[in-house]
Short mmCIF file of C-alpha atoms and ligand atoms in Angstrom, two decimals:
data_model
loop_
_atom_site.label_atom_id
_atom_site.label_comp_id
_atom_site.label_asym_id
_atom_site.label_seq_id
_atom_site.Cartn_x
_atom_site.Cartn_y
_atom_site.Cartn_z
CA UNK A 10 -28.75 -3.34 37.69
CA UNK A 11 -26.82 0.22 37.16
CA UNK A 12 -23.60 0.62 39.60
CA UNK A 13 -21.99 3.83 39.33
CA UNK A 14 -19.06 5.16 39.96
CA UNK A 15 -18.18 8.63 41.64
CA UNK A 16 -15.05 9.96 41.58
CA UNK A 17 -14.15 12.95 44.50
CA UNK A 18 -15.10 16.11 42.72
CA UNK A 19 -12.63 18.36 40.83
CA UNK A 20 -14.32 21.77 41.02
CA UNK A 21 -17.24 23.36 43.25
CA UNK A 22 -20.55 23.20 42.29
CA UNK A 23 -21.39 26.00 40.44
CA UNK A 24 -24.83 27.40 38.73
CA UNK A 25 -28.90 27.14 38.51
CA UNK A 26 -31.06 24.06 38.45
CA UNK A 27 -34.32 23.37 38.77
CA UNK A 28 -35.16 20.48 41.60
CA UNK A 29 -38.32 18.50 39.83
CA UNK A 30 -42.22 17.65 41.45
CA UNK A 31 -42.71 17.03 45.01
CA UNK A 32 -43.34 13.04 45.35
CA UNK A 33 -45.62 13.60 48.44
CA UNK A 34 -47.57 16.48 46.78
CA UNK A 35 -47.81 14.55 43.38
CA UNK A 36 -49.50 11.33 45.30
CA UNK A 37 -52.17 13.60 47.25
CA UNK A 38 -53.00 15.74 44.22
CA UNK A 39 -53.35 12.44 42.02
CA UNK A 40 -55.37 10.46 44.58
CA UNK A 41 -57.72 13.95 45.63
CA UNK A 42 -58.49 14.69 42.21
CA UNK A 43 -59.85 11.08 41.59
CA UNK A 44 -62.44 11.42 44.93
CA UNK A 45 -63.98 14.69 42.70
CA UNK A 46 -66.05 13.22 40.28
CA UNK A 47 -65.25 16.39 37.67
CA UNK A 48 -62.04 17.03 35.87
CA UNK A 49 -58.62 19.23 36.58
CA UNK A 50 -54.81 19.32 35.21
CA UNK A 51 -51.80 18.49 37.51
CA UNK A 52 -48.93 20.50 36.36
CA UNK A 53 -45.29 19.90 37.52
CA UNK A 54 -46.47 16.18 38.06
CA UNK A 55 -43.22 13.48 39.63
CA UNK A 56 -41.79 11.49 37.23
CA UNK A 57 -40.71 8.97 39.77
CA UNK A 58 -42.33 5.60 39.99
CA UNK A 59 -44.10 6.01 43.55
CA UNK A 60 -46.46 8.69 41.94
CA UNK A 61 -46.60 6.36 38.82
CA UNK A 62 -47.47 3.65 41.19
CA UNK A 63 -50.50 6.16 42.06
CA UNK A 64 -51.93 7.01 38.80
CA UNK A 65 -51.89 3.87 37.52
CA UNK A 66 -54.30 2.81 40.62
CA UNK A 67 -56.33 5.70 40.39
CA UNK A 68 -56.70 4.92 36.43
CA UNK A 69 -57.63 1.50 37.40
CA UNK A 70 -59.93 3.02 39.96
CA UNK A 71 -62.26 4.23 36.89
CA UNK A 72 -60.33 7.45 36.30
CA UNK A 73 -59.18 9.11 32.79
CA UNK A 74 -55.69 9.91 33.37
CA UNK A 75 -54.30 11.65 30.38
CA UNK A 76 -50.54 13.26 30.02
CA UNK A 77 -51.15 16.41 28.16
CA UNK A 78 -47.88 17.63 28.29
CA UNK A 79 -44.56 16.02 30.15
CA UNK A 80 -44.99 16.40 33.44
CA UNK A 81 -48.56 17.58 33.05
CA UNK A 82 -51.82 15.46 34.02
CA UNK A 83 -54.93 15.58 33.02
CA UNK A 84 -57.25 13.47 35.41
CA UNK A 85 -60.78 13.23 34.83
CA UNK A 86 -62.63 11.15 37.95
CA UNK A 87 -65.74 9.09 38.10
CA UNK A 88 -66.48 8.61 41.75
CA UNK A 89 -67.93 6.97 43.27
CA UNK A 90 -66.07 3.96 41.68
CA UNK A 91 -67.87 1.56 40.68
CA UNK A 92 -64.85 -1.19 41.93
CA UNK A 93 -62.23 -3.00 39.21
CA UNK A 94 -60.47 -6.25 38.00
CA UNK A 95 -57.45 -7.01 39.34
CA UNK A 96 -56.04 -6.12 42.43
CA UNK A 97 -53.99 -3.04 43.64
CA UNK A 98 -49.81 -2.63 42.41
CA UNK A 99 -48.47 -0.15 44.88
CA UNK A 100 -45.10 -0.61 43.79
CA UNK A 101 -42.61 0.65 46.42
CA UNK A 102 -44.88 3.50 47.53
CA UNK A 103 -45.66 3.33 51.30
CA UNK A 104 -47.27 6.91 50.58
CA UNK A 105 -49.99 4.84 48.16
CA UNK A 106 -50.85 1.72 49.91
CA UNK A 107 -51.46 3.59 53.31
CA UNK A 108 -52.93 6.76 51.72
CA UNK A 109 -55.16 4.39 49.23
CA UNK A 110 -56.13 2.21 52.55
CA UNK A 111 -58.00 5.18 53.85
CA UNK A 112 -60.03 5.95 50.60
CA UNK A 113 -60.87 2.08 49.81
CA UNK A 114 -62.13 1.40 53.70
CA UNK A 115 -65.18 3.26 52.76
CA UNK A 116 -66.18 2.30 49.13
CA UNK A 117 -68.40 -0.25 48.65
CA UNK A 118 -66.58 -3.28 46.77
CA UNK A 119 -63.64 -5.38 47.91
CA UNK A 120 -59.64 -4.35 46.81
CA UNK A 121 -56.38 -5.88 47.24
CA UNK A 122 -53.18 -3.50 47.68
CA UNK A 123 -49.76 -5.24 46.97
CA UNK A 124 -46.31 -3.92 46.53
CA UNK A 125 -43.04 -5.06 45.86
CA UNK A 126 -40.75 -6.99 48.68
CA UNK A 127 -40.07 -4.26 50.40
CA UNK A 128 -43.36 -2.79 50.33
CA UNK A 129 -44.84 -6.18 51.26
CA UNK A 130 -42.15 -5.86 54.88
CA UNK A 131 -43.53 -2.80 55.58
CA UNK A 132 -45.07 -2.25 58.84
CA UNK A 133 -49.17 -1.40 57.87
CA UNK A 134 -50.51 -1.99 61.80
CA UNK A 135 -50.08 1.75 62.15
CA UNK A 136 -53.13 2.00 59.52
CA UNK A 137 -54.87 -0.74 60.33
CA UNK A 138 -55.57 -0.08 63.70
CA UNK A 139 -57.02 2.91 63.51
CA UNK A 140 -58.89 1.99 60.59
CA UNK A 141 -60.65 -0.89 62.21
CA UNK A 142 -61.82 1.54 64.60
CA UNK A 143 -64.01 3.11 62.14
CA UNK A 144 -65.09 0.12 61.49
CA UNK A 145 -63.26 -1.25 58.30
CA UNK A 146 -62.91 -4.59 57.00
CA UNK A 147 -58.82 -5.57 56.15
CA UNK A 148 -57.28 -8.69 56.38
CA UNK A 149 -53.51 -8.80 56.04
CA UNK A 150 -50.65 -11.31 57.81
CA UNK A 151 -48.88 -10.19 60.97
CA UNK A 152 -50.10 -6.60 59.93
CA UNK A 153 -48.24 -6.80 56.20
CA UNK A 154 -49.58 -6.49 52.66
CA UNK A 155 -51.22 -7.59 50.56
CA UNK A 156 -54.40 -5.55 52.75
CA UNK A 157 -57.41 -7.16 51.47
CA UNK A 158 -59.98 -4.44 52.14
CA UNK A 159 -63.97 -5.31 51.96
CA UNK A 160 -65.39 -1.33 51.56
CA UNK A 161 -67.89 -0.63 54.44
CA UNK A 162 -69.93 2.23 55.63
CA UNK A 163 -67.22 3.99 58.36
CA UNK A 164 -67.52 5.68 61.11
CA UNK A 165 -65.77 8.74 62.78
CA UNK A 166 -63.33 8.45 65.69
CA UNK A 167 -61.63 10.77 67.71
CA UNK A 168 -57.82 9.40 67.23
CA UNK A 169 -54.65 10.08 69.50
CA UNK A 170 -51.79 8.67 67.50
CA UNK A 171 -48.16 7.76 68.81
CA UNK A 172 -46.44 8.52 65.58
CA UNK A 173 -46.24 11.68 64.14
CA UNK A 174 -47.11 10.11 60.81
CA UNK A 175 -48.38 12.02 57.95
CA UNK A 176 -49.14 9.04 56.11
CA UNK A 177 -51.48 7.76 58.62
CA UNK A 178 -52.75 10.97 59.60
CA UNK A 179 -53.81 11.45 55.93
CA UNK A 180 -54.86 7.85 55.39
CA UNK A 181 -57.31 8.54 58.79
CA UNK A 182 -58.64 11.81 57.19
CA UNK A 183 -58.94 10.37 53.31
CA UNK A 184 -61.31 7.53 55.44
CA UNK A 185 -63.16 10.66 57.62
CA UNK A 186 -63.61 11.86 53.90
CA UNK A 187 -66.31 9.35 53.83
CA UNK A 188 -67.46 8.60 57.21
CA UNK A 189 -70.12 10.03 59.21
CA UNK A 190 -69.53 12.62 62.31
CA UNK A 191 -66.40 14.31 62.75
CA UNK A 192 -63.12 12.68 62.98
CA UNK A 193 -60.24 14.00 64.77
CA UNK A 194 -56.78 12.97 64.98
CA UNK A 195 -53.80 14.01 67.18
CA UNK A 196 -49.92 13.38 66.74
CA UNK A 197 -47.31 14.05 69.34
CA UNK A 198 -45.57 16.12 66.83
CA UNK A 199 -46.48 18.32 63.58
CA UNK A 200 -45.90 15.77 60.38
CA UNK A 201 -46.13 17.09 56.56
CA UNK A 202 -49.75 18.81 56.52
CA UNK A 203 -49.60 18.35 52.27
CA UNK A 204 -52.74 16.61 53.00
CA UNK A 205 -54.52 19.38 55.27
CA UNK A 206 -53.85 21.96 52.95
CA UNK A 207 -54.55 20.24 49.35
CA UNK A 208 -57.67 19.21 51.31
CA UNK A 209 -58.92 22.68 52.69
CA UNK A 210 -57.79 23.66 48.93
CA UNK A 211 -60.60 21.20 47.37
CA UNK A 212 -63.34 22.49 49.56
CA UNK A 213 -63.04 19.88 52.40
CA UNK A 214 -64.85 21.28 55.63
CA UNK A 215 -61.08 20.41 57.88
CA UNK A 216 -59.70 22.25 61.00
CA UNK A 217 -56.58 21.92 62.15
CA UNK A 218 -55.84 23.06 65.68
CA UNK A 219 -52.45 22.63 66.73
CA UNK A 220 -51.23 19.22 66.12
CA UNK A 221 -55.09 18.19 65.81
CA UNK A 222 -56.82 17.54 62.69
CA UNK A 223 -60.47 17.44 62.18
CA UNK A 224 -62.20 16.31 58.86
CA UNK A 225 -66.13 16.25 58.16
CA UNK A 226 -67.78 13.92 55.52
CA UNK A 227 -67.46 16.02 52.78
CA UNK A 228 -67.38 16.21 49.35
CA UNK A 229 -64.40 17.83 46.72
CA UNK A 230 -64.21 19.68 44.20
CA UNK A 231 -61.78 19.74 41.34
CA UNK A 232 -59.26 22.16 40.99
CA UNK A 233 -56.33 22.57 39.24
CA UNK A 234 -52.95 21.76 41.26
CA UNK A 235 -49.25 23.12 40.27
CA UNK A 236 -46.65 21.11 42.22
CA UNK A 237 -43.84 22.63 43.85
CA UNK A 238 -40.11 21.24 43.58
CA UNK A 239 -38.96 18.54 46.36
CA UNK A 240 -37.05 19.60 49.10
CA UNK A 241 -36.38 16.58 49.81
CA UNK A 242 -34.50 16.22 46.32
CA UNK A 243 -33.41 19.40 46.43
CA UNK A 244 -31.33 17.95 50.21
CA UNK A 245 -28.97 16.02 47.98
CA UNK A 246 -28.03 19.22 46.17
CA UNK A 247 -27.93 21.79 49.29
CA UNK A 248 -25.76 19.19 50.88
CA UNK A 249 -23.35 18.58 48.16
CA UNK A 250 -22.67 22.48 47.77
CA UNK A 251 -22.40 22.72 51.70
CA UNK A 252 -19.05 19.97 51.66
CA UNK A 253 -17.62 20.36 48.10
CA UNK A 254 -15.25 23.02 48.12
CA UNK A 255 -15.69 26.11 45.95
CA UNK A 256 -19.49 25.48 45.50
CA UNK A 257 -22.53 28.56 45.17
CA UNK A 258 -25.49 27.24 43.74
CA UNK A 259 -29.10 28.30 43.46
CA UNK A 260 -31.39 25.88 43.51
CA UNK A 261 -35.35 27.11 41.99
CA UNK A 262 -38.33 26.35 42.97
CA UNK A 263 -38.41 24.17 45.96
CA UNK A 264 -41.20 23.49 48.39
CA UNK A 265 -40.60 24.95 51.80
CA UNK A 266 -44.03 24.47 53.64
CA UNK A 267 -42.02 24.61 57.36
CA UNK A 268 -43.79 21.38 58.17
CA UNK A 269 -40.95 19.95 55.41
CA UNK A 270 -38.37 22.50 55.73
CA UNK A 271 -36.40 21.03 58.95
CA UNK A 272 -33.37 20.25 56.94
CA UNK A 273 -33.01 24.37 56.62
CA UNK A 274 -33.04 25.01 60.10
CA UNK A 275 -30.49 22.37 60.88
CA UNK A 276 -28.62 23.69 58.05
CA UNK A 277 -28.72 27.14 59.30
CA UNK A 278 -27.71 25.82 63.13
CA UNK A 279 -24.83 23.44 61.72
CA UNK A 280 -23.45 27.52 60.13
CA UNK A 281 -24.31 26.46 56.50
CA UNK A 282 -24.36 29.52 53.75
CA UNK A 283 -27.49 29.24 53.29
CA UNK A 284 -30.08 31.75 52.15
CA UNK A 285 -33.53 31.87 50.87
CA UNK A 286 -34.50 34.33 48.09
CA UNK A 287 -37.61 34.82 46.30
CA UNK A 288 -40.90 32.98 47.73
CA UNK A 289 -44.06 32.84 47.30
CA UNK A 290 -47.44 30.50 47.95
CA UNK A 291 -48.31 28.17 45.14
CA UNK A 292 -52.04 26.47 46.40
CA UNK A 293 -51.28 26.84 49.76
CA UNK A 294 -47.96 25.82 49.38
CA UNK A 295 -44.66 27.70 50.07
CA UNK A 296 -42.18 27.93 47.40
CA UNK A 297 -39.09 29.74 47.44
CA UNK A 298 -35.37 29.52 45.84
CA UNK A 299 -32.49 28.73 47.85
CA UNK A 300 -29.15 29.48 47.57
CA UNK A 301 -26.25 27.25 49.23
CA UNK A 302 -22.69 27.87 48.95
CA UNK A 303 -19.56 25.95 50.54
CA UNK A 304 -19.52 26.17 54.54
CA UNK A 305 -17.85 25.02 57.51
CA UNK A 306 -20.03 23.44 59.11
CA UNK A 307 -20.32 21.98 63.02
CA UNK A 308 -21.78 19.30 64.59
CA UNK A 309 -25.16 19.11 66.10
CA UNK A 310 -27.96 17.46 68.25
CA UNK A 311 -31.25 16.57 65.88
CA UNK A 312 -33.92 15.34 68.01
CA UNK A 313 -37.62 16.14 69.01
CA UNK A 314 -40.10 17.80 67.50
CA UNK A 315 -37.89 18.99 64.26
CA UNK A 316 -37.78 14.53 63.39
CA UNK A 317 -40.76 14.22 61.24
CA UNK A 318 -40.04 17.47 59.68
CA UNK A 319 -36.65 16.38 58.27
CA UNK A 320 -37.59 12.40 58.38
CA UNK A 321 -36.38 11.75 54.81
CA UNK A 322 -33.51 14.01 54.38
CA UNK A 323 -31.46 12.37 57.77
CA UNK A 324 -29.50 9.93 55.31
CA UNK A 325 -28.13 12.91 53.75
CA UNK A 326 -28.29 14.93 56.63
CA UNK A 327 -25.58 12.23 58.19
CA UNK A 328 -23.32 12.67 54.92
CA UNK A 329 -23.09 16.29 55.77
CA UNK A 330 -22.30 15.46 59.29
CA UNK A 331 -18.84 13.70 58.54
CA UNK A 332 -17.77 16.93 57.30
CA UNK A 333 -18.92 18.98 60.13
CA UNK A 334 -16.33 19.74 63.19
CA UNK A 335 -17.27 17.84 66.59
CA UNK A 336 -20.08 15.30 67.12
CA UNK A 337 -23.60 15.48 65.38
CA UNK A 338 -26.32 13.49 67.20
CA UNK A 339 -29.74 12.24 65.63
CA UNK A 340 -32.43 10.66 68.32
CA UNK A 341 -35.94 9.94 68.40
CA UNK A 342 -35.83 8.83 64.85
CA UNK A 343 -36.38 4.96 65.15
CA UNK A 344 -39.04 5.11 62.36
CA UNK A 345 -36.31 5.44 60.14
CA UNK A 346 -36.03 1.77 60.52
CA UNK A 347 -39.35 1.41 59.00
CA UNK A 348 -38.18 3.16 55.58
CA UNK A 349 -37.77 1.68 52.27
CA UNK A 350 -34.87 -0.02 54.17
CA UNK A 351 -33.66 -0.26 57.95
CA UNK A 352 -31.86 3.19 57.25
CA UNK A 353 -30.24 3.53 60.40
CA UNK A 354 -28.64 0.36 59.83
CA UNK A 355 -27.65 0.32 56.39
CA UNK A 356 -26.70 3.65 56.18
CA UNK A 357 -24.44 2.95 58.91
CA UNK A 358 -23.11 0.07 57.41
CA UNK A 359 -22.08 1.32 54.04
CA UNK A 360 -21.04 5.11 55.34
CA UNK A 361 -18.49 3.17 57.62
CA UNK A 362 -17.34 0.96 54.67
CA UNK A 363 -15.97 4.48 52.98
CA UNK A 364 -14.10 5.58 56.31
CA UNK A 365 -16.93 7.85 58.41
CA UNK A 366 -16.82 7.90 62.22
CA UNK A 367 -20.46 6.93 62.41
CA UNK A 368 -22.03 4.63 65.44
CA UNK A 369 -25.84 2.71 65.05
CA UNK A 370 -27.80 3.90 68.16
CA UNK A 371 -31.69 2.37 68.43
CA UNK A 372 -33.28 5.78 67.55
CA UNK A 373 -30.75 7.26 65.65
CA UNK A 374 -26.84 7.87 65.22
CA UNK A 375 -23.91 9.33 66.36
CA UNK A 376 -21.05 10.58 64.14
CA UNK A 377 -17.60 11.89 64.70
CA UNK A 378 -16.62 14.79 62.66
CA UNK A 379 -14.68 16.20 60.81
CA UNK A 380 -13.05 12.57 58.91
CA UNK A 381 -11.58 12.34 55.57
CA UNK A 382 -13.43 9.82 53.85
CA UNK A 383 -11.46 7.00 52.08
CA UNK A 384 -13.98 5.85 49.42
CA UNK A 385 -12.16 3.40 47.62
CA UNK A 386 -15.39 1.12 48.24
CA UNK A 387 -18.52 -0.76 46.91
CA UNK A 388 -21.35 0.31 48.74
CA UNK A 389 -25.33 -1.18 48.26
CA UNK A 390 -28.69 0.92 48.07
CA UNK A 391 -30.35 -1.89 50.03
CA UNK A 392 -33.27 -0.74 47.30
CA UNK A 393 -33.64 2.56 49.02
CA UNK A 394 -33.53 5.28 46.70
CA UNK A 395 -32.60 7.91 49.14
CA UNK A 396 -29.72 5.75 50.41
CA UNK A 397 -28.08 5.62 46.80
CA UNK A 398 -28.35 9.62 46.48
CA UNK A 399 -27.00 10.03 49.95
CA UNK A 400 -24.10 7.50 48.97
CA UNK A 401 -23.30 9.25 45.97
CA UNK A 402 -22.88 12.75 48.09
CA UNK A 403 -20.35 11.52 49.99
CA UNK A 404 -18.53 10.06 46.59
CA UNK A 405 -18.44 13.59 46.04
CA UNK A 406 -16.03 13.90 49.05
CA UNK A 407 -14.34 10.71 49.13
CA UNK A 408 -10.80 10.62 48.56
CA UNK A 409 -10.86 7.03 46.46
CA UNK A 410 -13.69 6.43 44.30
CA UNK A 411 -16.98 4.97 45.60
CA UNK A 412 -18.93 2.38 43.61
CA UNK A 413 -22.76 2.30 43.90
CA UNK A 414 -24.11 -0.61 43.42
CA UNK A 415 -28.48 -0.92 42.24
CA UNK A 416 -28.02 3.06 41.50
CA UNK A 417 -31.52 2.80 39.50
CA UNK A 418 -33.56 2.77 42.81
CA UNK A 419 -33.37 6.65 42.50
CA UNK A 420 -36.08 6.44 39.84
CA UNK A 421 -38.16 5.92 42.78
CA UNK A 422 -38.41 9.66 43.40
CA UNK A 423 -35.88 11.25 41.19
CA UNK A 424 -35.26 10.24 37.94
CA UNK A 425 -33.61 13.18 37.12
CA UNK A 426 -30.82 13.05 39.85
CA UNK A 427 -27.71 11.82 37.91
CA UNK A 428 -28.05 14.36 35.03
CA UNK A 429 -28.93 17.34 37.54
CA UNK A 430 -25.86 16.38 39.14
CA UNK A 431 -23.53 15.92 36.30
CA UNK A 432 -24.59 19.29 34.47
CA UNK A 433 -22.33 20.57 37.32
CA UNK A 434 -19.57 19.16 35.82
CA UNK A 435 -17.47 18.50 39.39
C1 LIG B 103 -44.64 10.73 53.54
C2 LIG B 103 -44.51 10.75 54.89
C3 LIG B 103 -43.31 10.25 55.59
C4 LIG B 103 -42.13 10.14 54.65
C5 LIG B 103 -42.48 9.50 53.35
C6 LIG B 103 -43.58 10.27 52.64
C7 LIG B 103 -45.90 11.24 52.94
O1 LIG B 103 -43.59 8.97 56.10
O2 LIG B 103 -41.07 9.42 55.27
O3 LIG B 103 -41.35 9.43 52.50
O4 LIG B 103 -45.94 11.50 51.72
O5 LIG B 103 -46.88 11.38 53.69
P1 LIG B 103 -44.32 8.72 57.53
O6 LIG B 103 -45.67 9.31 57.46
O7 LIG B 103 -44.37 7.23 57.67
O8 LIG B 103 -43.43 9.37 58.53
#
C-alpha cells in the first residue's frame, strides 16, 4: 500500500513532457496482432498492467511475445490457437475480458476469463447478450466473471445496442471477425472507434456508416503498429496546468482521434488556454501536441452525445470544475457507475471530504464553483486508478495537504504519473 502526500503547489507548471502509450490502443494492437497468424512489432507499447494483463493472455493464447526494446513488442501469432492450460487472468482490465470474450466465442476449445474483485463485480450482461445471439456458449453468475466460454461456430447479427460502448462494440466485431454473414452493430452515440480503425488498418473488410459498424468474416494481416500517447493521461496534466497558477506546458504526442478528444472541446467551452500545435496521423490515428496554460475557467453543462467521448476523463474533468466560476453539470453518464469503482459516488465522496461544492445526481453531478479547497484530508482510490490521479490534481490546489491513500492503483494505466508530475517541480 503507497499513500502519498500532496502538498498545494508552490510554482506553475512549467515545461515539455511526453504523456506515455495509449492503454486502449495498446490492448487492440496486442490482441489484433495475435488473430494474424504472421509476425509485427508494437512500438510505444503501455506499461500499465491492463495491457500487461493482455499480453500475458495472448502469450498464453500460443503467441511469442518478445520485448525488443522498452516499450517495444515483438508479437509473433499462431492462430488459430490451438486452446491452453489454465484459465484466463484479466487482471483489472474490463477492456480484456470483454474484448477477449468476443475473440474466444468463436474458437473451438473451452476458456475461463477471471479478474480481480473488482473485475469479478463488473457488469459483463452487456457482452453476453449479444454474444449469445450469435450463438455462443458462456456461463457466468448473475452476468459476472469468471465467463466460462465453450468456442462455437457463430453467427452474424444485426445489433442495435443501448450503450454507446466501445468495448462491446469491439467485443461484437472481434466475434463478427469469425462468424459467417455480415454483422452490424449500432450505438446511440459515437464511442472510441480504436477498434474500427486498427481493424480497417489490418485488412478487415469493415464499414462504418454513421454510428453503424459492419464487419465481414475476414482474415488479418500483420502490420506493424506505433501507439500514440493517452489523452486520457495526458487529462491529468492539461487539467493541472488549467487550475495551478502560473502554469504553460506542452504536452507531446497525445492521441486526439475526436472520438477521444471530448475533454478538448469542453476545455475549450469552459475558456481554457488551450491550443493544439503540430499533428499528424500515426496508422489512422490522430496525434498532435497540446499546449495548456493557466485559465479562468467557467462552469458548464456536459451531457449527450460528447459522454462516451470524454467517459474516462469526467473524474478529472470534475476537479477542474471546482475551480471554474458558476455551476458545471455532468448528465447522462450513469455508466460511470460501472467503472473500476462507482465513480460518481466515490468521487463524490472523497472530493467533498477536501471542501468541494459537489452533489451525487443518478447520471452524473453537480458542482458549485469557484470553492477553495481545504485539503487537510485522507482520501481513498476505492482501487480506481483514475480516481487517485484525479485526487492528486486537486492536492495540487488544496490549501492543507491531501493524503492519498492505495496511490499504486495508477500502475493500472500510468506508471509513469508521479515522476511526470514531479519533474515539474510545483
Ligand atoms: C474502453 C472503453 C470505455 C472506457 C474504458 C476503455 C476501451 O469503456 O471507459 O476505460 O478501451 O474500449 P466502455 O466501452 O465500457 O464505455
Amino acid at each position: 500500500m503507497l499513500t502519498i502526500t500532496r502538498e498545494k503547489a508552490q510554482k506553475g507548471l512549467k515545461g515539455i513532457i511526453e504523456i506515455p502509450s495509449d492503454k486502449s490502443i495498446s490492448h487492440r494492437a496486442a490482441m489484433f496482432l495475435a488473430l494474424t497468424n504472421e509476425e509485427a512489432v508494437i512500438s510505444n507499447f503501455s506499461r500499465g498492467a491492463d495491457c500487461h494483463s493482455t499480453l500475458n493472455i495472448v502469450e498464453k493464447l500460443g503467441c511469442e511475445v518478445g520485448f525488443i526494446a522498452p516499450n517495444t513488442v515483438k508479437i509473433k501469432s499462431h492462430f488459430p490457437f490451438k486452446g491452453y492450460e489454465n484459465a484466463l487472468d484479466c487482471g483489472n482490465s474490463g477492456t480484456t475480458m470483454r474484448l477477449m470474450s468476443g475473440i474466444l466465442s468463436g474458437q473451438n476449445f473451452e476458456s475461463t476469463l477471471f479478474g480481480d474483485n473488482s473485475l469479478m463485480n463488473r457488469p459483463m450482461k452487456r457482452v453476453i447478450e449479444p454474444l449469445e445471439l450469435m450463438g455462443a456458449k458462456i456461463s457466468h453468475t448473475d452476468y459476472k466473471a469468471p465467463l466460462v466460454i465453450s468456442g462455437t461456430k457463430l453467427h452474424a447479427i444485426d445489433y442495435n445496442s443501448r450503450l454507446a460502448s466501445a468495448q462491446v462494440k469491439s467485443c461484437i466485431l472481434l466475434a463478427g471477425l469469425n462468424a459467417e454473414g455480415t454483422t452490424t452493430f449500432t450505438e446511440p452515440y459515437k464511442s472510441r472507434n480504436h477498434s474500427e480503425l486498427m481493424l480497417d488498418y489490418l485488412g478487415a473488410n469493415i464499414k462504418v456508416n454513421s454510428n453503424s459498424v459492419s464487419i465481414e468474416q475476414s482474415k488479418l494481416f500483420a502490420r506493424d503498429i506505433t501507439i500514440p500517447g493517452d489523452i486520457s493521461s495526458a487529462a491529468f496534466f492539461m487539467a493541472a496546468a488549467c487550475i495551478v497558477p502560473d502554469s504553460d506546458i506542452v504536452i507531446k504526442n497525445v492521441g486526439l482521434n475526436p472520438t477521444r478528444a471530448g475533454i478538448i472541446e469542453v476545455l475549450q467551452k469552459m475558456g481554457a488556454n488551450i491550443e493544439i500545435l503540430a499533428q499528424n496521423t500515426i496508422c489512422g490515428e490522430e496525434v498532435g501536441d497540446i499546449r495548456v496554460k493557466h485559465s479562468e475557467l467557467q462552469g458548464i453543462e456536459i451531457s449527450g452525445e460528447i459522454i462516451p467521448r470524454l467517459i474516462d476523463e469526467l473524474p478529472v474533468i470534475a476537479v477542474l470544475a471546482t475551480q471554474a466560476e458558476g455551476t458545471t453539470t455532468v448528465k447522462d453518464a450513469q455508466d460511470l457507475r460501472n467503472k473500476e469503482s462507482d465513480r460518481i459516488k466515490c468521487l463524490v465522496n472523497e472530493l467533498q471530504k477536501i471542501g468541494a461544492n459537489i452533489k451525487e445526481t443518478e447520471d452524473g453531478f453537480i458542482i458549485k464553483g469557484k470553492s477553495k479547497l481545504n485539503g487537510g484530508a485522507s482520501v481513498e482510490c476505492y482501487h480506481d486508478h483514475r480516481l487517485a490521479m484525479s485526487l492528486y490534481v486537486a492536492g495540487l490546489v488544496s490549501e492543507n495537504s491531501v493524503k492519498i491513500n492505495d496511490f499504486q492503483w495508477v500502475d493500472i494505466s500510468f506508471p509513469e504519473f508521479l515522476d511526470l508530475m514531479q519533474e515539474f517541480r510545483a
